[in-house]
Short mmCIF file of C-alpha atoms in Angstrom, two decimals:
data_model
loop_
_atom_site.label_atom_id
_atom_site.label_comp_id
_atom_site.label_asym_id
_atom_site.label_seq_id
_atom_site.Cartn_x
_atom_site.Cartn_y
_atom_site.Cartn_z
CA MET A 1 18.82 10.71 -19.78
CA LEU A 2 20.92 7.97 -17.34
CA GLU A 3 23.13 10.83 -15.84
CA THR A 4 19.76 12.89 -15.59
CA LEU A 5 18.28 10.01 -13.75
CA VAL A 6 21.11 8.90 -11.76
CA GLU A 7 21.47 12.09 -10.46
CA THR A 8 18.00 12.73 -9.73
CA LEU A 9 17.92 10.12 -7.31
CA ALA A 10 20.10 11.69 -5.45
CA ILE A 11 17.94 14.82 -5.63
CA VAL A 12 14.84 12.05 -4.43
CA LEU A 13 16.96 10.30 -1.63
CA ASP A 14 18.12 13.95 0.07
CA GLY A 15 17.23 13.53 3.63
CA SER A 16 14.06 16.54 4.02
CA ARG A 17 12.57 15.00 0.59
CA LEU A 18 12.54 11.59 1.07
CA LEU A 19 11.04 12.59 4.97
CA TYR A 20 8.20 14.48 2.98
CA MET A 21 7.42 11.17 0.47
CA LEU A 22 7.20 8.63 3.45
CA LEU A 23 4.33 11.75 5.25
CA GLY A 24 2.75 11.53 1.57
CA ILE A 25 3.12 7.44 1.62
CA SER A 26 1.44 7.25 5.41
CA ILE A 27 -1.00 9.56 4.02
CA GLY A 28 -1.74 7.71 0.83
CA LEU A 29 -2.06 4.58 3.06
CA THR A 30 -4.13 6.09 5.79
CA ILE A 31 -6.28 7.47 2.97
CA GLY A 32 -6.84 4.22 0.97
CA LEU A 33 -7.94 2.08 4.14
CA LEU A 34 -10.60 4.42 5.16
CA PRO A 35 -13.54 3.42 3.59
CA GLY A 36 -15.37 5.97 1.18
CA LEU A 37 -12.17 8.04 0.54
CA SER A 38 -9.96 8.11 -2.38
CA GLY A 39 -6.74 9.69 -3.63
CA THR A 40 -8.80 12.88 -5.47
CA VAL A 41 -9.67 13.42 -1.48
CA GLY A 42 -5.99 13.47 -0.33
CA MET A 43 -4.51 15.28 -3.08
CA SER A 44 -7.68 18.00 -1.94
CA ILE A 45 -6.40 17.92 1.53
CA LEU A 46 -2.24 17.47 0.76
CA LEU A 47 -2.89 20.73 -1.98
CA PRO A 48 -2.93 23.72 0.27
CA PHE A 49 0.12 22.97 2.06
CA VAL A 50 2.73 21.98 -1.54
CA TYR A 51 1.98 26.32 -2.27
CA GLY A 52 5.55 27.76 -2.50
CA MET A 53 6.99 24.47 -1.35
CA ASP A 54 10.35 23.39 -3.25
CA PRO A 55 9.11 21.68 -6.65
CA TYR A 56 11.01 18.44 -6.04
CA ALA A 57 9.64 17.99 -1.87
CA GLY A 58 5.94 18.91 -3.02
CA MET A 59 6.14 16.23 -5.79
CA ALA A 60 7.49 13.95 -3.33
CA LEU A 61 4.18 14.39 -1.06
CA LEU A 62 2.05 14.37 -3.83
CA ILE A 63 3.21 11.46 -5.64
CA GLY A 64 4.06 9.85 -2.28
CA MET A 65 0.65 9.95 -1.62
CA VAL A 66 -0.98 8.56 -5.03
CA ALA A 67 1.32 5.71 -5.56
CA VAL A 68 0.04 3.85 -1.91
CA VAL A 69 -4.01 5.10 -2.87
CA HIS A 70 -4.22 1.43 -4.07
CA THR A 71 -2.15 -0.39 -1.82
CA GLY A 72 -3.49 0.85 1.40
CA ASP A 73 -7.12 0.44 -0.32
CA THR A 74 -6.83 -2.96 0.30
CA PHE A 75 -8.03 -3.36 3.17
CA PRO A 76 -11.68 -2.67 3.36
CA SER A 77 -11.92 -4.41 0.12
CA VAL A 78 -10.80 -7.82 1.37
CA LEU A 79 -11.41 -7.53 4.85
CA LEU A 80 -14.80 -6.04 5.21
CA GLY A 81 -15.89 -6.32 1.35
CA ILE A 82 -16.25 -2.38 0.87
CA PRO A 83 -14.77 -0.56 -1.74
CA GLY A 84 -11.56 1.23 -0.06
CA SER A 85 -11.81 3.51 -3.82
CA SER A 86 -13.19 3.42 -6.75
CA GLY A 87 -10.21 1.65 -8.23
CA SER A 88 -10.58 -1.85 -6.08
CA GLN A 89 -14.21 -2.16 -6.61
CA ALA A 90 -12.88 -5.68 -8.62
CA THR A 91 -10.27 -6.75 -5.64
CA ILE A 92 -14.13 -6.91 -3.57
CA MET A 93 -15.21 -9.62 -6.27
CA ASP A 94 -12.39 -12.79 -4.93
CA GLY A 95 -10.59 -10.76 -2.03
CA TYR A 96 -13.51 -11.14 0.69
CA PRO A 97 -14.46 -14.77 -0.47
CA LEU A 98 -11.09 -15.28 0.57
CA ALA A 99 -11.12 -13.74 3.63
CA LYS A 100 -14.54 -15.45 4.48
CA LYS A 101 -12.71 -18.63 3.68
CA GLY A 102 -9.77 -17.92 6.12
CA GLN A 103 -7.61 -17.13 4.00
CA ALA A 104 -7.16 -13.04 4.59
CA ALA A 105 -3.84 -12.91 4.87
CA ARG A 106 -3.03 -14.36 1.45
CA ALA A 107 -5.23 -12.03 -0.17
CA LEU A 108 -3.33 -9.87 1.27
CA GLY A 109 0.30 -10.55 0.48
CA ALA A 110 -0.34 -11.71 -2.61
CA ALA A 111 -2.67 -8.25 -3.10
CA PHE A 112 0.34 -6.02 -1.47
CA PHE A 113 2.79 -8.23 -3.47
CA SER A 114 1.60 -7.49 -7.33
CA SER A 115 0.03 -3.75 -5.90
CA MET A 116 4.22 -2.98 -6.04
CA ILE A 117 5.60 -4.83 -8.70
CA GLY A 118 2.49 -3.07 -10.93
CA GLY A 119 3.83 0.08 -9.65
CA VAL A 120 7.21 -0.36 -10.39
CA ILE A 121 6.41 -1.58 -14.12
CA GLY A 122 3.85 2.12 -14.50
CA GLY A 123 7.31 3.78 -13.46
CA VAL A 124 10.01 1.83 -15.97
CA ILE A 125 7.15 2.38 -18.80
CA LEU A 126 6.79 6.32 -17.84
CA PHE A 127 10.85 6.00 -17.63
CA SER A 128 10.81 4.69 -21.40
CA ILE A 129 8.34 7.14 -23.04
CA ILE A 130 9.68 10.12 -22.07
CA PRO A 131 12.54 9.51 -25.33
CA ILE A 132 9.35 8.60 -27.65
CA VAL A 133 7.49 11.42 -26.91
CA ARG A 134 10.31 14.24 -26.40
CA PRO A 135 10.71 15.03 -30.31
CA VAL A 136 7.24 15.48 -30.64
CA ILE A 137 6.89 17.54 -27.60
CA LEU A 138 9.55 19.93 -28.90
CA SER A 139 8.09 20.84 -31.53
CA LEU A 140 4.47 22.27 -31.01
CA GLY A 141 3.67 25.78 -30.44
CA SER A 142 0.90 28.24 -29.06
CA PRO A 143 -1.42 27.08 -31.61
CA GLU A 144 -0.94 23.05 -30.84
CA LEU A 145 -0.32 23.98 -27.18
CA PHE A 146 -3.63 25.60 -27.30
CA MET A 147 -5.22 23.00 -29.27
CA LEU A 148 -3.86 20.52 -26.83
CA ALA A 149 -6.24 22.10 -23.96
CA LEU A 150 -8.98 22.25 -26.05
CA LEU A 151 -7.99 18.61 -26.51
CA GLY A 152 -7.83 17.96 -22.19
CA LEU A 153 -11.07 20.18 -21.89
CA SER A 154 -12.99 17.74 -24.31
CA MET A 155 -11.91 14.50 -22.00
CA VAL A 156 -14.62 15.74 -19.87
CA GLY A 157 -17.32 14.36 -22.06
CA ILE A 158 -15.69 10.73 -21.15
CA LEU A 159 -15.24 11.68 -17.57
CA ALA A 160 -18.84 12.48 -17.86
CA GLY A 161 -20.09 8.49 -18.29
CA LYS A 162 -23.57 8.09 -19.38
CA SER A 163 -23.50 12.25 -18.95
CA PRO A 164 -21.85 13.81 -21.52
CA PHE A 165 -23.79 16.87 -21.51
CA ILE A 166 -23.30 17.53 -18.37
CA GLY A 167 -20.48 16.85 -18.27
CA ILE A 168 -19.74 19.55 -20.38
CA LEU A 169 -21.51 21.65 -19.12
CA ALA A 170 -19.43 21.54 -16.37
CA GLY A 171 -16.10 21.82 -17.72
CA LEU A 172 -17.48 25.60 -18.41
CA PHE A 173 -18.50 25.76 -15.00
CA GLY A 174 -15.54 25.03 -14.87
CA MET A 175 -13.66 27.66 -17.01
CA MET A 176 -16.01 30.16 -15.90
CA LEU A 177 -13.91 29.51 -12.19
CA GLY A 178 -11.26 29.64 -14.21
CA VAL A 179 -11.04 32.50 -15.56
CA ILE A 180 -12.18 35.30 -12.27
CA GLY A 181 -9.50 37.62 -11.40
CA SER A 182 -6.51 39.20 -13.79
CA ALA A 183 -6.58 38.36 -17.27
CA PRO A 184 -3.86 36.78 -18.40
CA SER A 185 -2.99 38.82 -21.60
CA VAL A 186 -4.55 42.32 -21.11
CA PRO A 187 -4.05 44.63 -17.33
CA GLU A 188 -8.01 44.29 -16.60
CA TYR A 189 -9.99 42.42 -13.99
CA ARG A 190 -12.31 40.35 -14.90
CA TYR A 191 -15.84 38.54 -12.34
CA THR A 192 -15.11 40.18 -8.71
CA PHE A 193 -17.93 42.64 -8.31
CA ASP A 194 -15.36 44.59 -7.00
CA TRP A 195 -14.42 42.42 -3.92
CA LEU A 196 -10.94 42.73 -3.76
CA TYR A 197 -10.54 39.01 -2.49
CA LEU A 198 -10.83 37.67 -5.86
CA TYR A 199 -8.91 40.14 -7.86
CA ASP A 200 -6.45 36.90 -7.66
CA GLY A 201 -9.01 34.58 -9.02
CA ILE A 202 -9.71 31.71 -7.02
CA PRO A 203 -7.71 29.25 -5.30
CA LEU A 204 -7.45 25.89 -6.98
CA PRO A 205 -7.10 23.95 -3.21
CA LEU A 206 -10.22 25.73 -2.58
CA VAL A 207 -11.82 23.63 -5.86
CA ALA A 208 -10.48 20.54 -5.56
CA LEU A 209 -11.25 20.81 -1.30
CA GLY A 210 -14.67 21.70 -1.78
CA LEU A 211 -15.54 19.57 -5.04
CA PHE A 212 -14.07 16.13 -3.76
CA ALA A 213 -13.40 17.24 0.25
CA PHE A 214 -16.92 18.48 1.87
CA PRO A 215 -19.05 15.86 0.22
CA VAL A 216 -17.44 13.04 1.59
CA LEU A 217 -17.54 14.52 5.24
CA ILE A 218 -21.37 14.83 4.81
CA ASP A 219 -22.04 11.09 3.42
CA LEU A 220 -19.70 9.83 6.54
CA LEU A 221 -21.62 12.13 8.53
CA VAL A 222 -25.28 11.24 7.83
CA GLY A 223 -23.97 7.30 6.76
CA LYS A 224 -24.43 4.74 8.76
CA LYS A 225 -22.88 1.49 6.68
CA SER A 226 -22.90 -1.77 7.99
CA ILE A 227 -18.98 -2.73 8.52
CA SER A 228 -18.27 -6.60 10.20
CA GLU A 229 -17.04 -6.13 13.64
CA SER A 230 -14.42 -9.10 12.43
CA SER A 231 -10.78 -8.17 11.26
CA ALA A 232 -9.30 -10.54 12.61
CA LEU A 233 -6.63 -12.48 9.76
CA SER A 234 -5.71 -16.07 8.66
CA GLY A 235 -2.93 -17.82 7.19
CA LYS A 236 0.24 -16.32 5.76
CA TRP A 237 1.36 -13.35 3.72
CA PHE A 238 4.11 -14.90 2.25
CA GLU A 239 1.69 -17.36 0.79
CA GLY A 240 -0.20 -14.68 -1.15
CA VAL A 241 3.73 -13.54 -2.30
CA LYS A 242 4.08 -17.31 -3.97
CA ASP A 243 0.78 -17.03 -5.34
CA THR A 244 2.16 -13.92 -6.98
CA VAL A 245 5.92 -15.13 -8.23
CA LYS A 246 3.89 -18.33 -9.58
CA HIS A 247 1.38 -16.30 -11.90
CA ARG A 248 3.59 -13.38 -12.84
CA TRP A 249 2.74 -13.71 -16.39
CA LEU A 250 -0.59 -12.65 -15.58
CA VAL A 251 1.06 -9.56 -13.32
CA LEU A 252 3.00 -8.54 -16.27
CA ARG A 253 -0.09 -9.07 -18.65
CA SER A 254 -2.27 -6.93 -15.98
CA SER A 255 0.59 -4.21 -15.04
CA ILE A 256 0.76 -3.03 -19.02
CA LEU A 257 -2.76 -3.11 -19.56
CA GLY A 258 -3.17 -0.48 -16.40
CA ALA A 259 -1.02 1.30 -17.67
CA VAL A 260 -2.21 1.51 -21.33
CA ALA A 261 -5.60 2.49 -19.87
CA GLY A 262 -3.73 5.34 -17.67
CA PHE A 263 -2.35 6.34 -20.53
CA ILE A 264 -6.35 7.32 -22.20
CA PRO A 265 -7.70 10.12 -20.56
CA GLY A 266 -10.92 9.06 -19.22
CA LEU A 267 -10.23 5.35 -18.98
CA GLY A 268 -8.48 4.91 -15.42
CA GLY A 269 -9.96 4.75 -11.99
CA SER A 270 -12.87 2.24 -11.31
CA VAL A 271 -12.79 1.44 -15.11
CA VAL A 272 -9.08 -0.50 -14.87
CA ASP A 273 -9.22 -2.99 -11.95
CA TRP A 274 -12.46 -3.95 -13.90
CA LEU A 275 -10.53 -4.13 -17.52
CA SER A 276 -7.74 -6.39 -16.07
CA TYR A 277 -10.29 -8.31 -13.82
CA GLY A 278 -12.54 -9.79 -16.61
CA THR A 279 -9.44 -9.78 -19.23
CA ALA A 280 -7.96 -12.08 -16.75
CA LYS A 281 -11.39 -14.39 -16.21
CA GLN A 282 -11.26 -14.76 -20.10
CA THR A 283 -7.64 -15.61 -20.58
CA SER A 284 -7.55 -18.04 -17.78
CA LYS A 285 -8.06 -21.73 -17.72
CA ASN A 286 -9.96 -23.13 -15.10
CA ASN A 287 -11.75 -19.94 -14.91
CA GLU A 288 -15.18 -21.16 -13.34
CA THR A 289 -13.75 -20.18 -9.54
CA PHE A 290 -13.71 -16.55 -10.06
CA GLY A 291 -15.81 -14.81 -7.52
CA GLU A 292 -15.65 -17.60 -5.54
CA GLY A 293 -11.37 -16.42 -4.22
CA ASP A 294 -9.24 -17.19 -6.99
CA ILE A 295 -5.94 -15.89 -6.51
CA ARG A 296 -5.73 -14.65 -9.37
CA GLY A 297 -8.91 -12.17 -9.59
CA VAL A 298 -7.00 -10.17 -7.14
CA ILE A 299 -3.98 -9.60 -8.57
CA ALA A 300 -4.81 -8.95 -11.70
CA PRO A 301 -6.75 -6.05 -10.54
CA GLU A 302 -4.67 -5.23 -7.83
CA SER A 303 -1.29 -5.29 -10.21
CA SER A 304 -3.50 -2.79 -12.79
CA ASN A 305 -4.84 -0.02 -10.58
CA ASN A 306 -1.18 0.83 -8.83
CA ALA A 307 0.33 0.45 -12.78
CA LYS A 308 -2.64 2.80 -14.14
CA GLU A 309 -0.66 5.89 -11.82
CA GLY A 310 2.84 6.11 -14.59
CA GLY A 311 0.70 5.93 -17.04
CA SER A 312 -1.80 8.22 -16.14
CA LEU A 313 1.60 10.81 -15.67
CA ILE A 314 2.50 10.44 -19.26
CA PRO A 315 -0.64 12.54 -20.72
CA THR A 316 -0.66 14.75 -17.76
CA LEU A 317 2.74 16.16 -17.33
CA MET A 318 3.72 15.69 -21.43
CA PHE A 319 1.33 17.60 -22.39
CA GLY A 320 -0.77 18.92 -19.20
CA ILE A 321 -4.36 17.06 -20.30
CA PRO A 322 -5.60 15.38 -17.15
CA GLY A 323 -7.18 12.54 -17.22
CA SER A 324 -9.01 12.69 -13.97
CA GLY A 325 -9.46 14.11 -11.11
CA THR A 326 -6.56 13.02 -9.15
CA THR A 327 -4.20 14.17 -12.08
CA ALA A 328 -6.14 17.95 -12.58
CA ILE A 329 -5.34 18.29 -8.99
CA LEU A 330 -1.57 16.97 -10.25
CA LEU A 331 -1.69 19.65 -12.73
CA GLY A 332 -3.12 22.00 -10.05
CA GLY A 333 -0.05 21.58 -7.86
CA LEU A 334 2.46 22.00 -9.96
CA LEU A 335 0.98 25.59 -10.53
CA LEU A 336 1.52 26.29 -6.86
CA MET A 337 4.57 25.61 -6.92
CA GLY A 338 5.61 27.88 -10.05
CA VAL A 339 5.78 24.50 -12.45
CA GLU A 340 3.69 24.60 -15.65
CA ALA A 341 3.07 20.91 -17.22
CA GLY A 342 3.81 20.08 -21.31
CA PRO A 343 6.86 20.92 -23.41
CA ARG A 344 9.07 22.33 -20.21
CA MET A 345 8.91 19.07 -18.44
CA VAL A 346 11.47 17.10 -20.80
CA THR A 347 13.76 20.27 -20.71
CA GLU A 348 14.63 22.51 -18.22
CA GLU A 349 11.99 20.16 -15.67
CA LEU A 350 13.79 16.88 -16.64
CA SER A 351 15.04 15.67 -13.71
CA LEU A 352 12.07 17.09 -12.25
CA THR A 353 10.53 14.85 -13.73
CA MET A 354 13.02 12.11 -13.76
CA SER A 355 12.25 12.72 -9.54
CA ILE A 356 8.39 11.79 -9.66
CA ILE A 357 9.56 8.36 -11.39
CA TRP A 358 11.77 7.75 -9.10
CA THR A 359 9.40 9.07 -6.23
CA LEU A 360 6.41 6.45 -8.08
CA VAL A 361 8.92 3.45 -7.96
CA ILE A 362 10.32 3.69 -4.54
CA ALA A 363 7.12 4.96 -3.09
CA ASN A 364 5.69 1.72 -4.01
CA ILE A 365 7.19 -0.53 -2.54
CA ILE A 366 7.83 0.70 0.22
CA GLY A 367 4.36 0.61 0.50
CA ALA A 368 3.91 -1.97 0.37
CA ALA A 369 6.36 -3.35 3.10
CA ALA A 370 4.69 -1.64 5.18
CA CYS A 371 1.33 -2.85 4.49
CA LEU A 372 2.86 -6.37 5.08
CA ILE A 373 4.63 -5.65 8.09
CA LEU A 374 1.48 -4.16 9.90
CA THR A 375 -1.24 -6.01 7.91
CA ARG A 376 -3.30 -6.96 11.47
CA PRO A 377 -2.71 -3.16 13.11
CA ILE A 378 -3.62 -1.42 10.29
CA SER A 379 -6.69 -3.54 9.88
CA ARG A 380 -8.71 -1.95 12.66
CA PHE A 381 -8.09 0.99 11.24
CA SER A 382 -10.86 0.59 8.63
CA LEU A 383 -13.45 0.05 11.95
CA ILE A 384 -13.02 3.69 13.06
CA SER A 385 -16.68 4.99 13.08
CA PRO A 386 -17.54 7.88 11.53
CA SER A 387 -18.77 10.24 14.43
CA LYS A 388 -15.37 10.01 15.51
CA LEU A 389 -13.60 10.04 11.54
CA VAL A 390 -15.67 13.81 10.83
CA PRO A 391 -14.33 15.82 13.66
CA PHE A 392 -10.49 15.07 12.63
CA LEU A 393 -11.08 15.33 8.96
CA THR A 394 -12.87 18.71 9.22
CA ILE A 395 -10.35 20.63 11.44
CA ILE A 396 -8.25 19.85 8.68
CA LEU A 397 -9.75 20.84 5.57
CA ILE A 398 -10.36 23.68 7.68
CA VAL A 399 -6.98 24.22 8.33
CA GLY A 400 -6.40 23.69 4.65
CA ALA A 401 -8.61 25.65 2.79
CA TYR A 402 -7.26 28.83 5.35
CA GLN A 403 -3.63 27.85 4.70
CA THR A 404 -4.77 29.02 1.36
CA SER A 405 -4.30 33.05 1.76
CA GLN A 406 -5.72 32.85 5.07
CA HIS A 407 -8.59 35.25 4.37
CA TRP A 408 -12.14 34.67 5.47
CA GLY A 409 -13.13 34.54 2.03
CA ASP A 410 -11.19 30.89 1.91
CA LEU A 411 -14.02 29.39 4.33
CA LEU A 412 -16.90 31.33 2.64
CA LEU A 413 -15.75 30.01 -0.72
CA PHE A 414 -15.02 26.45 0.43
CA VAL A 415 -18.67 26.07 1.87
CA LEU A 416 -20.16 27.51 -0.69
CA LEU A 417 -17.98 24.92 -3.45
CA GLY A 418 -18.61 22.08 -1.11
CA ILE A 419 -22.81 22.23 -1.33
CA ILE A 420 -22.57 22.75 -4.83
CA GLY A 421 -19.63 19.48 -4.66
CA TRP A 422 -22.33 17.37 -2.47
CA ILE A 423 -25.22 18.75 -5.21
CA MET A 424 -23.74 16.74 -7.74
CA VAL A 425 -23.11 14.12 -6.05
CA GLN A 426 -27.16 14.02 -4.90
CA LEU A 427 -27.29 14.21 -8.71
CA ASP A 428 -24.57 11.88 -9.67
CA TRP A 429 -23.21 15.08 -11.70
CA PRO A 430 -19.19 14.39 -12.86
CA ARG A 431 -17.48 16.43 -10.49
CA ALA A 432 -13.80 16.24 -12.08
CA PRO A 433 -15.11 18.39 -15.55
CA ILE A 434 -15.19 21.83 -13.31
CA LEU A 435 -12.09 20.74 -11.90
CA ILE A 436 -10.18 19.78 -15.81
CA GLY A 437 -11.71 23.24 -16.67
CA PHE A 438 -10.64 25.06 -13.79
CA VAL A 439 -7.14 24.02 -14.08
CA LEU A 440 -6.94 24.45 -17.97
CA ALA A 441 -8.90 27.46 -18.12
CA LEU A 442 -6.23 30.26 -18.06
CA ALA A 443 -3.75 28.21 -20.35
CA ALA A 444 -6.09 27.82 -22.98
CA GLU A 445 -6.95 31.55 -22.91
CA ARG A 446 -3.02 33.02 -22.70
CA TYR A 447 -2.11 29.71 -25.93
CA LEU A 448 -4.97 31.59 -27.74
CA TRP A 449 -3.89 34.92 -26.91
CA ILE A 450 -0.05 34.24 -28.89
CA SER A 451 -1.72 31.67 -30.79
CA VAL A 452 -3.58 34.85 -32.42
CA SER A 453 -1.07 38.22 -31.71
CA ARG A 454 1.62 35.75 -33.68
CA PHE A 455 -0.44 34.08 -36.56
CA ASP A 456 -3.27 35.85 -36.15
CA TRP A 457 -5.84 33.27 -37.86
CA GLU A 458 -3.44 31.56 -40.13
CA TRP A 459 -3.07 29.16 -37.20
CA VAL A 460 -5.47 27.07 -37.64
CA TYR A 461 -4.70 25.22 -40.88
CA ARG A 462 -1.70 23.84 -39.67
CA PRO A 463 -1.67 19.95 -39.17
CA GLY A 464 -0.83 19.87 -35.67
CA VAL A 465 -3.62 22.64 -34.82
CA LEU A 466 -6.20 19.73 -37.61
CA ILE A 467 -5.02 16.13 -36.55
CA ILE A 468 -5.72 17.37 -33.09
CA ALA A 469 -8.66 18.93 -33.71
CA GLY A 470 -10.34 15.79 -35.69
CA ILE A 471 -9.22 13.90 -31.93
CA ILE A 472 -11.09 16.45 -30.05
CA ILE A 473 -14.22 16.15 -32.65
CA LEU A 474 -13.36 12.01 -32.11
CA ILE A 475 -13.56 11.55 -29.06
CA PHE A 476 -17.13 14.07 -28.25
CA GLY A 477 -18.50 11.90 -30.63
CA SER A 478 -17.32 8.73 -29.31
CA SER A 479 -18.88 10.13 -25.72
CA TYR A 480 -21.90 10.53 -27.27
CA TRP A 481 -21.92 6.83 -28.96
CA ILE A 482 -21.14 5.29 -25.33
CA SER A 483 -24.10 7.61 -24.09
CA LYS A 484 -26.71 6.60 -26.25
CA ILE A 485 -25.56 2.54 -26.12
CA GLY A 486 -26.18 2.98 -22.63
CA ALA A 487 -29.42 4.35 -22.29
CA LEU A 488 -30.80 1.89 -24.98
CA LYS A 489 -29.17 -0.84 -22.81
CA GLY A 490 -30.95 0.61 -19.87
CA ALA A 491 -33.75 1.05 -21.33
CA LYS A 492 -33.70 -2.51 -22.92
CA ALA A 493 -33.02 -4.17 -18.91
CA LYS A 494 -36.29 -2.11 -17.83
CA GLY A 495 -38.20 -3.06 -20.95
CA GLY A 496 -36.84 -6.94 -19.75
CA ASN A 497 -38.16 -6.27 -16.35
CA VAL A 498 -41.68 -5.52 -16.97
#
């Protein structure tokens, strides 16, 4: 393990791969500091360009982008009071009041430094967990892998939030899209409607771009949000660094909490920062200043949302279970580069896994350092008007969509899926389940076919299969229960307001 880790560092620091990492970091910081964009949008934009790339270079690009998105999104959260992404909402609670008090640089310094430490801790946790899960992964056969694919699909209930039934339907719709084209087990083509373009199936980048990037374009174009005209920074960012060192135990506690929350599929994203913020407020002395400009209210969520990325990669890489739209796209990126997540990531592809860990750590350090150095000039980018931003993004998305297979059908499907994604946004329906169903469809079908061929239907009674089946039932039950509780609370709130 340690030898592989050291050898992989030389691969990561290779000139061309380091360049891809720096490119990913630059894109991630840009995506983060522009309000309304997110890691899912950034991943969907980059996905078409990793097709056929060297896996080490491709993952350097993708992980470099993902690692720093929640570092860059601190700018609009602190300076403008507008969340750069769903993972930076809690930072506004104390970051924006600090900016209004003339302590914006202090808040940004604390946020960037704690983000860097959180990201490094997340990478260390990811490395530490490999020896523990490796024996478990190597003991899995095709029946267990099929059940793990179903376990990944069961996450749609959690990701659907208040609408688990809608989430399940969305996941099934994603599976329907995923099985278009040639079957993995028998020589036949399905649901192609005699259109030659569909014989190879719908390209994954188009699904990601259409569902997540296209609706953002429309919202940016028609939305007229009021943004503060003032972006002046005052104070010194080094004061925030000293605050972070002073509250080092809060950083450590929040980082571990973020990594654990990231490990549990469906708990990441906009949940982890509020979870760490609430925990920090409840466990801190003199917490009456939270929400009024307390630096601890910046340190806690910023530490956890970067550490979350390391935790979320554990089920994604080791078991092929995506817990969010970002990790689902990451799984697709691996497939485009000829790598399949699962047991191979700790055996044949162990060096690639180690390169991901190194990229996660190095990208967090570089991203935080860049933000600290470029605090003043970067802050001006968050004031770009949608009318200037949309044409630039449109060109990138069209090129990315057409790059998939260089067929006019790419553009047609991009617009069609984009309209579906925009309608789902308007109806407040979850889109991540579609992506998860799409990514796991062929894997579930392949493992089921192998299991039936080798064991007939006796594989159903294997202990590992029964244990995973119990977990799936528990997840569906908890999703239904949580949605019911949310509905009851909403009804009581309405009744109380009448």
